Amino acid sequence: MLVSRLIEAMGHEDIKALARDLQGLVGHHISWLNRIHKIFICQQELDYPLARDYRKCAFGQWYYGVTQPELKQSAEFTHIGQLHRQVHEMATEMLLQYERNGVVAETLYGEFSVVEQTFVAEVEALAYAIDDTTRQFDSLTRLPARSLMGIVIEKEQSKVTRGMGRCALVMSDIDHFKAINDRYGHPAGDRVLVEIARYFEDSLRRYDVVSRYGGEEFLFSMPESTLEEAWEVSERLRLGLEQLSITVAPGTEVQLTASFGVSEMDPREPLSSAIGHADKALYQAKSEGRNRVCTWSPMQSSARGVSA
């Protein structure tokens, strides 16, 4: 699914900007299409250059300037480009017919109307889908929310089930977070969540995804990672967080720690099992003193933990 691929490659603000660009371009292209219709109805001046060169209209400049491979290589994006080119080619043919004969063939005009309506509908659908995705980001941290993360990890589970890869899940919880809210107030707690979210996002590998799973809890998807590799990434995150100072009030900084639970998706089990196993490993980390990484696997009756 295109939207889930974009989520993995782009941040909240980039996705929001993409949806805004598409919506604006739809309006711009509709205005141009109206000008084409007015040439025949109101006998306005012929507009050959823009009809012939589909790369130079506003949509064409945007479309052929896209650099994100997740977008460029998608079937949806390719089909929209084909429709866009077809709209311009048909518009050019209609202008030529009108100039030669003073009239446009009914069949060509009908085909043009169908293609232009399909083009506009598909661009609007893509813009809506992308814009709707932005609503599934956590409003505070701008990380994917729980529902959106579900799309990401379901895709990874599907790959694992088909034997096309592996994926580890990591559940993390900020240690003693309630004490921050109690001592400094909820606005300070919000600042802590925002800073830690940014730290996690900036510290991950390019293909990893972190979401706000709820409250002060975060869920990570680590594709193509073994249990051991995900443990190593989590341990690096844990150690780095120990060094992070967060300003919660003027002149007041705090340092926090987090506990981590790691599991790996199993092709023989449902996704809920992997999430549950990561949660059990996190509980183990909490019960053993916090600020540690614990792993869960079928070969272990209890989680392995490493503390500071």
PDB file of C-alpha atoms in Angstrom:
ATOM      1  CA  MET A   1       0.000   0.000   0.000  1.00  0.00           C
ATOM      2  CA  LEU A   2       1.431   3.368  -1.084  1.00  0.00           C
ATOM      3  CA  VAL A   3       0.401   5.301   2.015  1.00  0.00           C
ATOM      4  CA  SER A   4       2.057   2.835   4.414  1.00  0.00           C
ATOM      5  CA  ARG A   5       5.275   3.020   2.358  1.00  0.00           C
ATOM      6  CA  LEU A   6       5.224   6.809   2.575  1.00  0.00           C
ATOM      7  CA  ILE A   7       4.728   6.617   6.338  1.00  0.00           C
ATOM      8  CA  GLU A   8       7.940   4.616   6.654  1.00  0.00           C
ATOM      9  CA  ALA A   9       9.919   7.020   4.466  1.00  0.00           C
ATOM     10  CA  MET A  10       8.532  10.452   5.376  1.00  0.00           C
ATOM     11  CA  GLY A  11       7.743  12.366   8.536  1.00  0.00           C
ATOM     12  CA  HIS A  12       4.398  13.844   9.525  1.00  0.00           C
ATOM     13  CA  GLU A  13       5.124  17.337   8.180  1.00  0.00           C
ATOM     14  CA  ASP A  14       6.410  16.002   4.839  1.00  0.00           C
ATOM     15  CA  ILE A  15       3.300  13.866   4.353  1.00  0.00           C
ATOM     16  CA  LYS A  16       1.069  16.804   5.282  1.00  0.00           C
ATOM     17  CA  ALA A  17       2.889  19.027   2.752  1.00  0.00           C
ATOM     18  CA  LEU A  18       2.501  16.336   0.067  1.00  0.00           C
ATOM     19  CA  ALA A  19      -1.259  16.161   0.606  1.00  0.00           C
ATOM     20  CA  ARG A  20      -1.482  19.969   0.502  1.00  0.00           C
ATOM     21  CA  ASP A  21       0.509  20.097  -2.759  1.00  0.00           C
ATOM     22  CA  LEU A  22      -1.724  17.507  -4.401  1.00  0.00           C
ATOM     23  CA  GLN A  23      -4.916  19.287  -3.388  1.00  0.00           C
ATOM     24  CA  GLY A  24      -3.603  22.582  -4.788  1.00  0.00           C
ATOM     25  CA  LEU A  25      -2.485  20.941  -8.026  1.00  0.00           C
ATOM     26  CA  VAL A  26      -5.899  19.364  -8.540  1.00  0.00           C
ATOM     27  CA  GLY A  27      -7.469  22.819  -8.381  1.00  0.00           C
ATOM     28  CA  HIS A  28      -4.861  24.222 -10.769  1.00  0.00           C
ATOM     29  CA  HIS A  29      -5.407  21.444 -13.316  1.00  0.00           C
ATOM     30  CA  ILE A  30      -9.186  21.779 -13.136  1.00  0.00           C
ATOM     31  CA  SER A  31      -8.780  25.490 -13.941  1.00  0.00           C
ATOM     32  CA  TRP A  32      -6.695  24.581 -17.010  1.00  0.00           C
ATOM     33  CA  LEU A  33      -9.269  21.997 -18.108  1.00  0.00           C
ATOM     34  CA  ASN A  34     -11.979  24.665 -17.816  1.00  0.00           C
ATOM     35  CA  ARG A  35      -9.936  26.888 -20.123  1.00  0.00           C
ATOM     36  CA  ILE A  36      -9.863  24.070 -22.703  1.00  0.00           C
ATOM     37  CA  HIS A  37     -13.645  23.779 -22.548  1.00  0.00           C
ATOM     38  CA  LYS A  38     -14.077  27.561 -22.871  1.00  0.00           C
ATOM     39  CA  ILE A  39     -12.067  27.561 -26.123  1.00  0.00           C
ATOM     40  CA  PHE A  40     -14.830  25.518 -27.742  1.00  0.00           C
ATOM     41  CA  ILE A  41     -17.772  27.113 -25.972  1.00  0.00           C
ATOM     42  CA  CYS A  42     -16.658  30.767 -25.850  1.00  0.00           C
ATOM     43  CA  GLN A  43     -14.313  30.695 -28.852  1.00  0.00           C
ATOM     44  CA  GLN A  44     -11.349  31.863 -26.802  1.00  0.00           C
ATOM     45  CA  GLU A  45      -7.776  31.865 -28.118  1.00  0.00           C
ATOM     46  CA  LEU A  46      -6.256  28.412 -28.710  1.00  0.00           C
ATOM     47  CA  ASP A  47      -3.810  27.246 -26.019  1.00  0.00           C
ATOM     48  CA  TYR A  48      -1.451  24.857 -27.820  1.00  0.00           C
ATOM     49  CA  PRO A  49       1.807  25.115 -25.847  1.00  0.00           C
ATOM     50  CA  LEU A  50       0.442  24.021 -22.481  1.00  0.00           C
ATOM     51  CA  ALA A  51      -1.686  21.282 -24.026  1.00  0.00           C
ATOM     52  CA  ARG A  52       1.238  19.847 -25.995  1.00  0.00           C
ATOM     53  CA  ASP A  53       3.862  19.967 -23.246  1.00  0.00           C
ATOM     54  CA  TYR A  54       2.369  18.020 -20.358  1.00  0.00           C
ATOM     55  CA  ARG A  55       5.631  18.369 -18.421  1.00  0.00           C
ATOM     56  CA  LYS A  56       5.316  22.151 -18.166  1.00  0.00           C
ATOM     57  CA  CYS A  57       1.898  22.563 -16.604  1.00  0.00           C
ATOM     58  CA  ALA A  58       1.885  22.958 -12.807  1.00  0.00           C
ATOM     59  CA  PHE A  59       0.966  19.317 -12.229  1.00  0.00           C
ATOM     60  CA  GLY A  60       3.545  18.104 -14.749  1.00  0.00           C
ATOM     61  CA  GLN A  61       6.322  20.142 -13.133  1.00  0.00           C
ATOM     62  CA  TRP A  62       5.425  18.659  -9.754  1.00  0.00           C
ATOM     63  CA  TYR A  63       4.963  15.104 -11.045  1.00  0.00           C
ATOM     64  CA  TYR A  64       8.266  14.918 -12.904  1.00  0.00           C
ATOM     65  CA  GLY A  65      10.076  16.623 -10.051  1.00  0.00           C
ATOM     66  CA  VAL A  66       9.076  14.031  -7.420  1.00  0.00           C
ATOM     67  CA  THR A  67      12.136  12.367  -5.886  1.00  0.00           C
ATOM     68  CA  GLN A  68      10.688  10.005  -3.258  1.00  0.00           C
ATOM     69  CA  PRO A  69      11.212   6.466  -4.660  1.00  0.00           C
ATOM     70  CA  GLU A  70       8.266   5.161  -2.594  1.00  0.00           C
ATOM     71  CA  LEU A  71       6.012   7.505  -4.570  1.00  0.00           C
ATOM     72  CA  LYS A  72       7.690   7.329  -7.986  1.00  0.00           C
ATOM     73  CA  GLN A  73       7.762   3.529  -8.103  1.00  0.00           C
ATOM     74  CA  SER A  74       4.167   2.973  -7.003  1.00  0.00           C
ATOM     75  CA  ALA A  75       1.481   1.734  -9.390  1.00  0.00           C
ATOM     76  CA  GLU A  76      -0.898   4.502  -8.247  1.00  0.00           C
ATOM     77  CA  PHE A  77       1.594   7.232  -9.070  1.00  0.00           C
ATOM     78  CA  THR A  78       2.475   5.694 -12.448  1.00  0.00           C
ATOM     79  CA  HIS A  79      -1.176   5.397 -13.461  1.00  0.00           C
ATOM     80  CA  ILE A  80      -1.877   9.016 -12.519  1.00  0.00           C
ATOM     81  CA  GLY A  81       1.049  10.057 -14.731  1.00  0.00           C
ATOM     82  CA  GLN A  82      -0.343   8.045 -17.645  1.00  0.00           C
ATOM     83  CA  LEU A  83      -3.760   9.648 -17.248  1.00  0.00           C
ATOM     84  CA  HIS A  84      -2.208  13.116 -17.031  1.00  0.00           C
ATOM     85  CA  ARG A  85      -0.293  12.609 -20.281  1.00  0.00           C
ATOM     86  CA  GLN A  86      -3.405  11.213 -21.948  1.00  0.00           C
ATOM     87  CA  VAL A  87      -5.447  14.263 -20.908  1.00  0.00           C
ATOM     88  CA  HIS A  88      -2.904  16.585 -22.538  1.00  0.00           C
ATOM     89  CA  GLU A  89      -2.624  14.515 -25.701  1.00  0.00           C
ATOM     90  CA  MET A  90      -6.396  14.407 -26.134  1.00  0.00           C
ATOM     91  CA  ALA A  91      -6.679  18.138 -25.429  1.00  0.00           C
ATOM     92  CA  THR A  92      -4.077  18.808 -28.129  1.00  0.00           C
ATOM     93  CA  GLU A  93      -5.969  16.635 -30.616  1.00  0.00           C
ATOM     94  CA  MET A  94      -9.220  18.445 -29.837  1.00  0.00           C
ATOM     95  CA  LEU A  95      -7.573  21.844 -30.365  1.00  0.00           C
ATOM     96  CA  LEU A  96      -6.212  20.688 -33.730  1.00  0.00           C
ATOM     97  CA  GLN A  97      -9.630  19.434 -34.812  1.00  0.00           C
ATOM     98  CA  TYR A  98     -11.258  22.660 -33.686  1.00  0.00           C
ATOM     99  CA  GLU A  99      -8.722  24.760 -35.588  1.00  0.00           C
ATOM    100  CA  ARG A 100      -9.165  22.714 -38.806  1.00  0.00           C
ATOM    101  CA  ASN A 101     -12.909  22.139 -38.729  1.00  0.00           C
ATOM    102  CA  GLY A 102     -14.353  24.558 -36.170  1.00  0.00           C
ATOM    103  CA  VAL A 103     -15.786  21.589 -34.309  1.00  0.00           C
ATOM    104  CA  VAL A 104     -14.569  18.659 -32.195  1.00  0.00           C
ATOM    105  CA  ALA A 105     -15.618  15.064 -32.869  1.00  0.00           C
ATOM    106  CA  GLU A 106     -18.209  13.954 -30.335  1.00  0.00           C
ATOM    107  CA  THR A 107     -16.432  10.628 -29.750  1.00  0.00           C
ATOM    108  CA  LEU A 108     -13.120  12.326 -28.958  1.00  0.00           C
ATOM    109  CA  TYR A 109     -14.773  14.853 -26.669  1.00  0.00           C
ATOM    110  CA  GLY A 110     -16.566  12.053 -24.830  1.00  0.00           C
ATOM    111  CA  GLU A 111     -13.359  10.069 -24.370  1.00  0.00           C
ATOM    112  CA  PHE A 112     -11.557  13.205 -23.185  1.00  0.00           C
ATOM    113  CA  SER A 113     -14.275  13.891 -20.598  1.00  0.00           C
ATOM    114  CA  VAL A 114     -13.973  10.368 -19.190  1.00  0.00           C
ATOM    115  CA  VAL A 115     -10.177  10.514 -18.962  1.00  0.00           C
ATOM    116  CA  GLU A 116     -10.090  13.978 -17.376  1.00  0.00           C
ATOM    117  CA  GLN A 117     -12.702  12.976 -14.778  1.00  0.00           C
ATOM    118  CA  THR A 118     -10.777   9.777 -13.985  1.00  0.00           C
ATOM    119  CA  PHE A 119      -7.515  11.716 -13.670  1.00  0.00           C
ATOM    120  CA  VAL A 120      -8.998  14.293 -11.291  1.00  0.00           C
ATOM    121  CA  ALA A 121     -10.747  11.592  -9.245  1.00  0.00           C
ATOM    122  CA  GLU A 122      -7.556   9.529  -8.826  1.00  0.00           C
ATOM    123  CA  VAL A 123      -5.434  12.520  -7.812  1.00  0.00           C
ATOM    124  CA  GLU A 124      -8.111  13.638  -5.338  1.00  0.00           C
ATOM    125  CA  ALA A 125      -8.347  10.102  -3.926  1.00  0.00           C
ATOM    126  CA  LEU A 126      -4.577   9.958  -3.424  1.00  0.00           C
ATOM    127  CA  ALA A 127      -4.547  13.413  -1.817  1.00  0.00           C
ATOM    128  CA  TYR A 128      -7.409  12.410   0.485  1.00  0.00           C
ATOM    129  CA  ALA A 129      -5.750   9.137   1.469  1.00  0.00           C
ATOM    130  CA  ILE A 130      -2.490  10.911   2.281  1.00  0.00           C
ATOM    131  CA  ASP A 131      -4.271  13.717   4.154  1.00  0.00           C
ATOM    132  CA  ASP A 132      -6.306  11.174   6.112  1.00  0.00           C
ATOM    133  CA  THR A 133      -3.059   9.478   7.103  1.00  0.00           C
ATOM    134  CA  THR A 134      -1.819  12.690   8.751  1.00  0.00           C
ATOM    135  CA  ARG A 135      -4.774  12.471  11.120  1.00  0.00           C
ATOM    136  CA  GLN A 136      -3.453   9.138  12.306  1.00  0.00           C
ATOM    137  CA  PHE A 137      -0.308  10.716  13.707  1.00  0.00           C
ATOM    138  CA  ASP A 138      -0.176  11.488  17.409  1.00  0.00           C
ATOM    139  CA  SER A 139      -1.059  15.164  17.809  1.00  0.00           C
ATOM    140  CA  LEU A 140       1.573  15.729  20.526  1.00  0.00           C
ATOM    141  CA  THR A 141       4.666  13.839  19.403  1.00  0.00           C
ATOM    142  CA  ARG A 142       3.894  13.706  15.646  1.00  0.00           C
ATOM    143  CA  LEU A 143       4.809  10.029  15.688  1.00  0.00           C
ATOM    144  CA  PRO A 144       2.478   7.472  14.073  1.00  0.00           C
ATOM    145  CA  ALA A 145      -0.390   6.723  16.429  1.00  0.00           C
ATOM    146  CA  ARG A 146      -1.354   3.203  17.459  1.00  0.00           C
ATOM    147  CA  SER A 147      -3.830   2.700  14.601  1.00  0.00           C
ATOM    148  CA  LEU A 148      -1.343   3.830  11.976  1.00  0.00           C
ATOM    149  CA  MET A 149       1.428   1.694  13.419  1.00  0.00           C
ATOM    150  CA  GLY A 150      -0.927  -1.236  13.053  1.00  0.00           C
ATOM    151  CA  ILE A 151      -0.819  -0.785   9.267  1.00  0.00           C
ATOM    152  CA  VAL A 152       2.988  -0.774   9.291  1.00  0.00           C
ATOM    153  CA  ILE A 153       3.484  -3.871  11.428  1.00  0.00           C
ATOM    154  CA  GLU A 154       0.694  -5.829   9.716  1.00  0.00           C
ATOM    155  CA  LYS A 155       2.578  -5.382   6.453  1.00  0.00           C
ATOM    156  CA  GLU A 156       5.770  -6.647   8.103  1.00  0.00           C
ATOM    157  CA  GLN A 157       3.925  -9.606   9.622  1.00  0.00           C
ATOM    158  CA  SER A 158       2.563 -10.480   6.173  1.00  0.00           C
ATOM    159  CA  LYS A 159       6.110 -10.571   4.786  1.00  0.00           C
ATOM    160  CA  VAL A 160       7.317 -12.717   7.685  1.00  0.00           C
ATOM    161  CA  THR A 161       4.412 -15.142   7.260  1.00  0.00           C
ATOM    162  CA  ARG A 162       5.254 -15.536   3.548  1.00  0.00           C
ATOM    163  CA  GLY A 163       8.913 -16.203   4.372  1.00  0.00           C
ATOM    164  CA  MET A 164      10.055 -12.939   2.793  1.00  0.00           C
ATOM    165  CA  GLY A 165      11.884 -11.454   5.758  1.00  0.00           C
ATOM    166  CA  ARG A 166      11.915 -11.047   9.489  1.00  0.00           C
ATOM    167  CA  CYS A 167      10.971  -8.265  11.852  1.00  0.00           C
ATOM    168  CA  ALA A 168      11.496  -7.475  15.524  1.00  0.00           C
ATOM    169  CA  LEU A 169       9.172  -5.447  17.726  1.00  0.00           C
ATOM    170  CA  VAL A 170      10.288  -3.342  20.676  1.00  0.00           C
ATOM    171  CA  MET A 171       8.033  -1.987  23.392  1.00  0.00           C
ATOM    172  CA  SER A 172       9.447   0.851  25.491  1.00  0.00           C
ATOM    173  CA  ASP A 173       8.135   2.692  28.519  1.00  0.00           C
ATOM    174  CA  ILE A 174       9.567   5.823  30.175  1.00  0.00           C
ATOM    175  CA  ASP A 175      10.587   5.017  33.741  1.00  0.00           C
ATOM    176  CA  HIS A 176       8.869   6.944  36.563  1.00  0.00           C
ATOM    177  CA  PHE A 177       7.073   9.223  34.117  1.00  0.00           C
ATOM    178  CA  LYS A 178       4.209   9.861  36.535  1.00  0.00           C
ATOM    179  CA  ALA A 179       6.653  11.564  38.890  1.00  0.00           C
ATOM    180  CA  ILE A 180       7.363  14.201  36.216  1.00  0.00           C
ATOM    181  CA  ASN A 181       3.675  15.023  35.864  1.00  0.00           C
ATOM    182  CA  ASP A 182       3.171  15.061  39.629  1.00  0.00           C
ATOM    183  CA  ARG A 183       6.164  17.281  40.351  1.00  0.00           C
ATOM    184  CA  TYR A 184       6.283  19.652  37.363  1.00  0.00           C
ATOM    185  CA  GLY A 185       2.796  19.402  35.867  1.00  0.00           C
ATOM    186  CA  HIS A 186       1.364  17.901  32.695  1.00  0.00           C
ATOM    187  CA  PRO A 187       2.823  20.549  30.320  1.00  0.00           C
ATOM    188  CA  ALA A 188       6.262  19.457  31.516  1.00  0.00           C
ATOM    189  CA  GLY A 189       5.287  15.840  30.940  1.00  0.00           C
ATOM    190  CA  ASP A 190       4.223  16.736  27.417  1.00  0.00           C
ATOM    191  CA  ARG A 191       7.615  18.348  26.753  1.00  0.00           C
ATOM    192  CA  VAL A 192       9.323  15.189  27.968  1.00  0.00           C
ATOM    193  CA  LEU A 193       7.260  13.044  25.611  1.00  0.00           C
ATOM    194  CA  VAL A 194       8.009  15.332  22.658  1.00  0.00           C
ATOM    195  CA  GLU A 195      11.756  15.372  23.355  1.00  0.00           C
ATOM    196  CA  ILE A 196      11.993  11.620  23.837  1.00  0.00           C
ATOM    197  CA  ALA A 197       9.934  11.008  20.713  1.00  0.00           C
ATOM    198  CA  ARG A 198      12.355  13.196  18.721  1.00  0.00           C
ATOM    199  CA  TYR A 199      15.327  11.414  20.280  1.00  0.00           C
ATOM    200  CA  PHE A 200      13.957   7.982  19.357  1.00  0.00           C
ATOM    201  CA  GLU A 201      13.077   9.058  15.809  1.00  0.00           C
ATOM    202  CA  ASP A 202      16.459  10.697  15.185  1.00  0.00           C
ATOM    203  CA  SER A 203      18.398   7.766  16.617  1.00  0.00           C
ATOM    204  CA  LEU A 204      16.766   4.942  14.685  1.00  0.00           C
ATOM    205  CA  ARG A 205      17.945   3.348  11.487  1.00  0.00           C
ATOM    206  CA  ARG A 206      16.358   4.629   8.270  1.00  0.00           C
ATOM    207  CA  TYR A 207      14.013   1.667   7.875  1.00  0.00           C
ATOM    208  CA  ASP A 208      12.860   1.449  11.524  1.00  0.00           C
ATOM    209  CA  VAL A 209       9.578   3.039  12.632  1.00  0.00           C
ATOM    210  CA  VAL A 210       8.643   4.267  16.119  1.00  0.00           C
ATOM    211  CA  SER A 211       5.104   5.087  17.224  1.00  0.00           C
ATOM    212  CA  ARG A 212       3.452   6.426  20.320  1.00  0.00           C
ATOM    213  CA  TYR A 213       1.564   3.356  21.475  1.00  0.00           C
ATOM    214  CA  GLY A 214      -0.178   5.044  24.379  1.00  0.00           C
ATOM    215  CA  GLY A 215       0.659   7.328  27.303  1.00  0.00           C
ATOM    216  CA  GLU A 216       4.415   7.128  27.828  1.00  0.00           C
ATOM    217  CA  GLU A 217       4.735   3.863  25.904  1.00  0.00           C
ATOM    218  CA  PHE A 218       6.363   3.539  22.469  1.00  0.00           C
ATOM    219  CA  LEU A 219       6.306   0.662  19.968  1.00  0.00           C
ATOM    220  CA  PHE A 220       9.127   0.149  17.454  1.00  0.00           C
ATOM    221  CA  SER A 221       9.091  -1.862  14.240  1.00  0.00           C
ATOM    222  CA  MET A 222      12.567  -3.063  13.221  1.00  0.00           C
ATOM    223  CA  PRO A 223      12.364  -4.828   9.836  1.00  0.00           C
ATOM    224  CA  GLU A 224      15.044  -7.312   8.782  1.00  0.00           C
ATOM    225  CA  SER A 225      16.265  -7.499  12.373  1.00  0.00           C
ATOM    226  CA  THR A 226      16.950 -10.546  14.490  1.00  0.00           C
ATOM    227  CA  LEU A 227      16.178 -10.581  18.177  1.00  0.00           C
ATOM    228  CA  GLU A 228      19.844  -9.908  18.911  1.00  0.00           C
ATOM    229  CA  GLU A 229      20.082  -7.007  16.459  1.00  0.00           C
ATOM    230  CA  ALA A 230      16.952  -5.386  17.856  1.00  0.00           C
ATOM    231  CA  TRP A 231      18.365  -5.818  21.358  1.00  0.00           C
ATOM    232  CA  GLU A 232      21.560  -4.016  20.301  1.00  0.00           C
ATOM    233  CA  VAL A 233      19.590  -1.087  18.828  1.00  0.00           C
ATOM    234  CA  SER A 234      17.438  -0.892  21.956  1.00  0.00           C
ATOM    235  CA  GLU A 235      20.489  -0.947  24.194  1.00  0.00           C
ATOM    236  CA  ARG A 236      22.002   1.917  22.207  1.00  0.00           C
ATOM    237  CA  LEU A 237      18.756   3.865  22.604  1.00  0.00           C
ATOM    238  CA  ARG A 238      18.686   3.127  26.325  1.00  0.00           C
ATOM    239  CA  LEU A 239      22.249   4.308  26.876  1.00  0.00           C
ATOM    240  CA  GLY A 240      21.741   7.442  24.798  1.00  0.00           C
ATOM    241  CA  LEU A 241      18.591   8.374  26.679  1.00  0.00           C
ATOM    242  CA  GLU A 242      20.525   8.305  29.948  1.00  0.00           C
ATOM    243  CA  GLN A 243      22.643  11.191  28.605  1.00  0.00           C
ATOM    244  CA  LEU A 244      19.688  13.288  27.402  1.00  0.00           C
ATOM    245  CA  SER A 245      18.795  16.363  29.478  1.00  0.00           C
ATOM    246  CA  ILE A 246      15.269  17.721  29.018  1.00  0.00           C
ATOM    247  CA  THR A 247      14.182  21.189  30.133  1.00  0.00           C
ATOM    248  CA  VAL A 248      10.864  20.919  31.972  1.00  0.00           C
ATOM    249  CA  ALA A 249      10.826  24.455  33.422  1.00  0.00           C
ATOM    250  CA  PRO A 250      13.030  27.560  33.179  1.00  0.00           C
ATOM    251  CA  GLY A 251      16.364  26.580  34.730  1.00  0.00           C
ATOM    252  CA  THR A 252      15.174  23.039  35.452  1.00  0.00           C
ATOM    253  CA  GLU A 253      16.380  20.012  33.531  1.00  0.00           C
ATOM    254  CA  VAL A 254      15.661  16.352  34.127  1.00  0.00           C
ATOM    255  CA  GLN A 255      17.261  13.131  32.954  1.00  0.00           C
ATOM    256  CA  LEU A 256      15.121  10.084  32.434  1.00  0.00           C
ATOM    257  CA  THR A 257      15.555   6.426  31.602  1.00  0.00           C
ATOM    258  CA  ALA A 258      13.379   3.905  29.803  1.00  0.00           C
ATOM    259  CA  SER A 259      12.814   0.173  29.860  1.00  0.00           C
ATOM    260  CA  PHE A 260      12.616  -1.932  26.691  1.00  0.00           C
ATOM    261  CA  GLY A 261      11.058  -5.277  25.781  1.00  0.00           C
ATOM    262  CA  VAL A 262      12.104  -7.019  22.550  1.00  0.00           C
ATOM    263  CA  SER A 263      10.439  -9.828  20.606  1.00  0.00           C
ATOM    264  CA  GLU A 264      10.589 -11.178  17.061  1.00  0.00           C
ATOM    265  CA  MET A 265       7.681 -11.925  14.752  1.00  0.00           C
ATOM    266  CA  ASP A 266       7.048 -15.638  14.271  1.00  0.00           C
ATOM    267  CA  PRO A 267       5.588 -16.831  10.940  1.00  0.00           C
ATOM    268  CA  ARG A 268       3.621 -19.496  12.811  1.00  0.00           C
ATOM    269  CA  GLU A 269       1.953 -17.059  15.207  1.00  0.00           C
ATOM    270  CA  PRO A 270      -0.364 -14.042  14.837  1.00  0.00           C
ATOM    271  CA  LEU A 271       0.923 -10.497  15.158  1.00  0.00           C
ATOM    272  CA  SER A 272      -0.777 -10.134  18.520  1.00  0.00           C
ATOM    273  CA  SER A 273       1.599 -12.766  19.928  1.00  0.00           C
ATOM    274  CA  ALA A 274       4.693 -10.763  18.954  1.00  0.00           C
ATOM    275  CA  ILE A 275       3.216  -7.628  20.526  1.00  0.00           C
ATOM    276  CA  GLY A 276       2.268  -9.576  23.650  1.00  0.00           C
ATOM    277  CA  HIS A 277       5.757 -11.068  23.916  1.00  0.00           C
ATOM    278  CA  ALA A 278       7.381  -7.630  23.636  1.00  0.00           C
ATOM    279  CA  ASP A 279       5.025  -6.412  26.348  1.00  0.00           C
ATOM    280  CA  LYS A 280       5.975  -9.348  28.592  1.00  0.00           C
ATOM    281  CA  ALA A 281       9.673  -8.607  28.068  1.00  0.00           C
ATOM    282  CA  LEU A 282       9.014  -4.953  28.955  1.00  0.00           C
ATOM    283  CA  TYR A 283       7.228  -6.030  32.132  1.00  0.00           C
ATOM    284  CA  GLN A 284      10.246  -8.183  32.956  1.00  0.00           C
ATOM    285  CA  ALA A 285      12.533  -5.170  32.493  1.00  0.00           C
ATOM    286  CA  LYS A 286      10.330  -3.111  34.794  1.00  0.00           C
ATOM    287  CA  SER A 287      10.158  -5.795  37.468  1.00  0.00           C
ATOM    288  CA  GLU A 288      13.938  -6.247  37.451  1.00  0.00           C
ATOM    289  CA  GLY A 289      14.606  -2.607  38.287  1.00  0.00           C
ATOM    290  CA  ARG A 290      13.874  -0.601  35.096  1.00  0.00           C
ATOM    291  CA  ASN A 291      16.395   1.064  32.757  1.00  0.00           C
ATOM    292  CA  ARG A 292      17.212  -2.171  30.993  1.00  0.00           C
ATOM    293  CA  VAL A 293      16.511  -4.149  27.840  1.00  0.00           C
ATOM    294  CA  CYS A 294      14.886  -7.567  28.047  1.00  0.00           C
ATOM    295  CA  THR A 295      14.182  -9.991  25.228  1.00  0.00           C
ATOM    296  CA  TRP A 296      11.596 -12.721  24.806  1.00  0.00           C
ATOM    297  CA  SER A 297      11.857 -15.785  22.625  1.00  0.00           C
ATOM    298  CA  PRO A 298      10.243 -19.262  22.570  1.00  0.00           C
ATOM    299  CA  MET A 299      13.593 -20.731  23.669  1.00  0.00           C
ATOM    300  CA  GLN A 300      13.549 -18.758  26.907  1.00  0.00           C
ATOM    301  CA  SER A 301      11.224 -19.335  29.800  1.00  0.00           C
ATOM    302  CA  SER A 302      12.003 -15.833  31.042  1.00  0.00           C
ATOM    303  CA  ALA A 303      13.279 -12.663  29.457  1.00  0.00           C
ATOM    304  CA  ARG A 304      16.931 -11.792  29.368  1.00  0.00           C
ATOM    305  CA  GLY A 305      17.728  -8.447  30.910  1.00  0.00           C
ATOM    306  CA  VAL A 306      20.689  -6.086  30.874  1.00  0.00           C
ATOM    307  CA  SER A 307      20.735  -3.103  33.192  1.00  0.00           C
ATOM    308  CA  ALA A 308      22.860  -0.004  33.295  1.00  0.00           C
TER     309      ALA A 308
END
